[in-house]
Coordinates of C-alpha atoms in Angstrom, one line a residue:
M440 CA 107.2 -57.2 190.8
E441 CA 108.7 -55.8 193.9
F442 CA 106.5 -53.9 196.3
T443 CA 107.3 -51.9 199.4
T444 CA 105.8 -53.1 202.6
R445 CA 103.3 -50.2 202.6
Q446 CA 102.3 -51.0 198.9
F447 CA 101.7 -54.6 199.8
E448 CA 99.6 -53.5 202.8
I449 CA 97.6 -51.3 200.5
I450 CA 97.1 -54.2 198.0
E451 CA 95.9 -56.4 200.9
A452 CA 93.5 -53.7 202.1
A453 CA 92.2 -53.3 198.5
G454 CA 91.6 -57.1 198.4
K455 CA 89.7 -56.9 201.7
I456 CA 87.5 -54.2 200.3
L457 CA 86.9 -56.1 197.1
T458 CA 85.8 -59.1 199.0
S459 CA 83.5 -57.3 201.3
S460 CA 82.1 -54.5 199.0
G461 CA 83.0 -55.5 195.4
V462 CA 84.5 -53.4 192.7
G463 CA 82.1 -50.5 193.4
G464 CA 83.3 -50.3 197.0
L465 CA 87.0 -50.1 196.1
T466 CA 87.6 -46.3 196.1
I467 CA 90.6 -44.4 197.3
K468 CA 88.4 -42.9 200.0
N469 CA 87.3 -46.3 201.3
L470 CA 90.9 -47.6 201.0
A471 CA 92.2 -44.7 203.0
K472 CA 89.6 -45.3 205.7
E473 CA 90.4 -49.0 205.8
M474 CA 94.1 -48.2 206.1
Q475 CA 93.5 -45.3 208.5
F476 CA 95.5 -43.0 206.2
S477 CA 94.7 -39.9 204.4
E478 CA 93.8 -40.2 200.7
S479 CA 97.0 -38.3 199.9
A480 CA 99.0 -41.0 201.8
I481 CA 97.6 -43.6 199.4
Y482 CA 98.6 -41.5 196.4
R483 CA 102.2 -41.4 197.6
H484 CA 102.3 -45.2 197.0
F485 CA 100.0 -45.6 194.0
T486 CA 98.9 -43.0 191.5
S487 CA 95.4 -44.3 191.0
K488 CA 92.8 -47.0 191.9
E489 CA 93.7 -48.6 188.5
E490 CA 97.4 -48.9 189.5
I491 CA 96.4 -50.6 192.8
I492 CA 94.2 -53.1 190.9
V493 CA 97.0 -53.8 188.3
A494 CA 99.5 -54.2 191.1
L495 CA 97.1 -56.7 192.8
L496 CA 96.7 -58.7 189.6
N497 CA 100.4 -58.6 188.8
Y498 CA 101.0 -60.0 192.3
L499 CA 98.6 -62.7 191.6
A500 CA 100.3 -63.6 188.3
D501 CA 103.7 -63.7 189.9
T502 CA 102.6 -65.7 192.9
T503 CA 100.7 -68.2 190.6
D504 CA 103.8 -68.6 188.5
K505 CA 106.0 -69.2 191.5
Q506 CA 103.6 -71.7 193.1
L507 CA 103.1 -73.7 189.9
N508 CA 106.9 -73.7 189.3
D509 CA 107.2 -75.4 192.7
L510 CA 105.0 -78.3 191.8
D511 CA 106.5 -81.8 191.7
K512 CA 107.9 -82.3 188.1
T513 CA 108.5 -86.0 188.5
S514 CA 104.8 -86.9 188.9
S515 CA 102.7 -88.4 186.1
P516 CA 100.8 -86.0 183.8
E517 CA 97.6 -86.9 185.6
E518 CA 99.1 -86.2 189.0
K519 CA 100.6 -82.9 187.8
F520 CA 97.2 -81.9 186.4
I521 CA 95.5 -82.7 189.7
A522 CA 98.2 -80.9 191.7
L523 CA 98.0 -77.8 189.5
F524 CA 94.3 -77.4 190.1
L525 CA 94.3 -78.3 193.8
E526 CA 97.0 -75.7 194.3
Q527 CA 94.9 -73.1 192.5
F528 CA 91.8 -74.0 194.6
R529 CA 93.8 -73.9 197.8
F530 CA 95.3 -70.5 197.0
F531 CA 92.0 -68.9 196.0
K532 CA 90.3 -70.3 199.1
E533 CA 92.9 -68.6 201.3
N534 CA 92.8 -65.4 199.2
P535 CA 89.2 -64.9 197.9
H536 CA 89.9 -61.3 197.1
F537 CA 91.8 -62.4 194.1
V538 CA 88.7 -64.3 192.8
V539 CA 86.8 -61.0 193.2
A540 CA 89.5 -59.1 191.3
V541 CA 89.7 -61.6 188.4
F542 CA 86.0 -62.4 188.2
S543 CA 84.2 -59.1 188.6
D544 CA 82.4 -57.9 185.5
G545 CA 82.9 -54.2 186.3
L546 CA 86.6 -54.7 186.8
M547 CA 87.1 -56.6 183.5
E548 CA 85.4 -53.7 181.6
A549 CA 87.5 -51.1 183.5
N550 CA 90.2 -50.5 181.0
Q551 CA 92.8 -52.1 178.7
R552 CA 95.6 -52.1 181.2
V553 CA 93.5 -54.1 183.7
N554 CA 92.4 -56.5 180.9
E555 CA 96.0 -57.0 179.8
T556 CA 97.0 -57.9 183.4
I557 CA 94.1 -60.4 183.6
L558 CA 95.4 -61.9 180.3
K559 CA 98.8 -62.2 181.9
I560 CA 97.3 -64.3 184.7
M561 CA 95.7 -66.6 182.1
N562 CA 98.9 -66.9 180.2
V563 CA 100.8 -67.9 183.3
K564 CA 98.2 -70.7 183.9
M565 CA 98.5 -71.8 180.2
K566 CA 102.3 -71.8 180.5
H567 CA 102.1 -74.5 183.2
L568 CA 99.0 -76.4 181.9
L569 CA 99.9 -76.9 178.3
P570 CA 103.1 -78.9 178.9
I571 CA 101.2 -81.2 181.2
I572 CA 98.5 -81.8 178.6
L573 CA 101.2 -82.4 175.9
E574 CA 103.1 -84.8 178.1
G575 CA 99.8 -86.6 178.8
Q576 CA 99.0 -86.9 175.1
K577 CA 102.6 -88.1 174.3
T578 CA 102.4 -90.8 176.9
K579 CA 98.8 -91.7 175.8
I580 CA 97.3 -90.9 179.2
F581 CA 95.3 -88.0 177.7
T582 CA 93.3 -88.3 174.4
N583 CA 94.8 -87.2 171.1
D584 CA 91.3 -86.9 169.6
I585 CA 91.2 -83.3 170.7
S586 CA 94.1 -80.9 170.2
S587 CA 96.2 -79.9 173.2
S588 CA 95.2 -76.3 172.8
E589 CA 91.5 -77.2 172.7
I590 CA 91.9 -79.3 175.8
M591 CA 93.6 -76.4 177.5
H592 CA 90.7 -74.1 176.6
I593 CA 88.1 -76.5 177.7
V594 CA 89.9 -77.1 181.0
M595 CA 90.6 -73.4 181.7
G596 CA 87.0 -72.5 180.8
A597 CA 85.6 -75.0 183.2
F598 CA 88.0 -73.7 185.9
R599 CA 87.0 -70.1 185.3
L600 CA 83.3 -71.0 185.4
Q601 CA 83.8 -72.9 188.7
M602 CA 85.5 -69.9 190.2
F603 CA 82.9 -67.5 188.9
K604 CA 80.1 -69.6 190.3
W605 CA 81.9 -69.6 193.7
R606 CA 82.3 -65.9 193.5
I607 CA 78.7 -65.1 192.7
A608 CA 77.6 -67.5 195.4
N609 CA 79.5 -65.3 197.8
F610 CA 82.0 -68.1 198.5
Q611 CA 79.2 -70.1 200.3
F612 CA 80.0 -73.6 198.9
D613 CA 83.0 -75.8 199.5
I614 CA 85.4 -74.9 196.7
D615 CA 87.7 -77.9 197.7
Q616 CA 84.9 -80.4 197.3
N617 CA 83.5 -78.8 194.1
G618 CA 87.0 -78.4 192.8
E619 CA 87.8 -82.1 193.2
I620 CA 84.6 -83.0 191.5
L621 CA 85.5 -80.7 188.6
I622 CA 89.1 -82.1 188.4
Q623 CA 87.8 -85.7 188.2
S624 CA 85.1 -84.7 185.6
L625 CA 87.7 -83.0 183.4
L626 CA 90.0 -86.1 183.7
T627 CA 87.1 -88.3 182.7
L628 CA 86.7 -86.1 179.6
I629 CA 90.4 -85.9 178.6
K630 CA 91.8 -89.3 179.6
N631 CA 92.0 -92.2 177.1
K632 CA 89.5 -94.8 177.9

């Protein structure tokens, strides 16, 4: 998606509010105050709070896709697996507002359009993860005792749980350290002995 400079600034400000005040704090009134705009100025760029959230989530999906496309394709499946998750932990550490956007219960219940955009983010991740798992299984690095789709669900579920725990802990623990422990634990589970 292409955004104007002003739209991107609004998305960034929305992310800042999400991080500091949660979903309940993200209102057009608070956003206008943060931006030092009038509420009508916000509405010139986005028609609703929902549209801002969807734009933020679409930006996350597009950014994630680009970052994961840029990973080294010549590495082993295990190295690709590690790089994929390290990149995700790095990105979320630098941009915690996306964690708030994706892992806020009130946001996920908001409406179908928001849920579809969150699903788009998950599909982007699966698009990059599944070929790594398949390659790892084909080369006998990863187990074939569990189907590739089940490995993907286990891995993504563990990642989502880790990010959710970090979110509800108000980002107070070291996501890099915990992320590396998670990656090694997952590799222990999926690698051939």
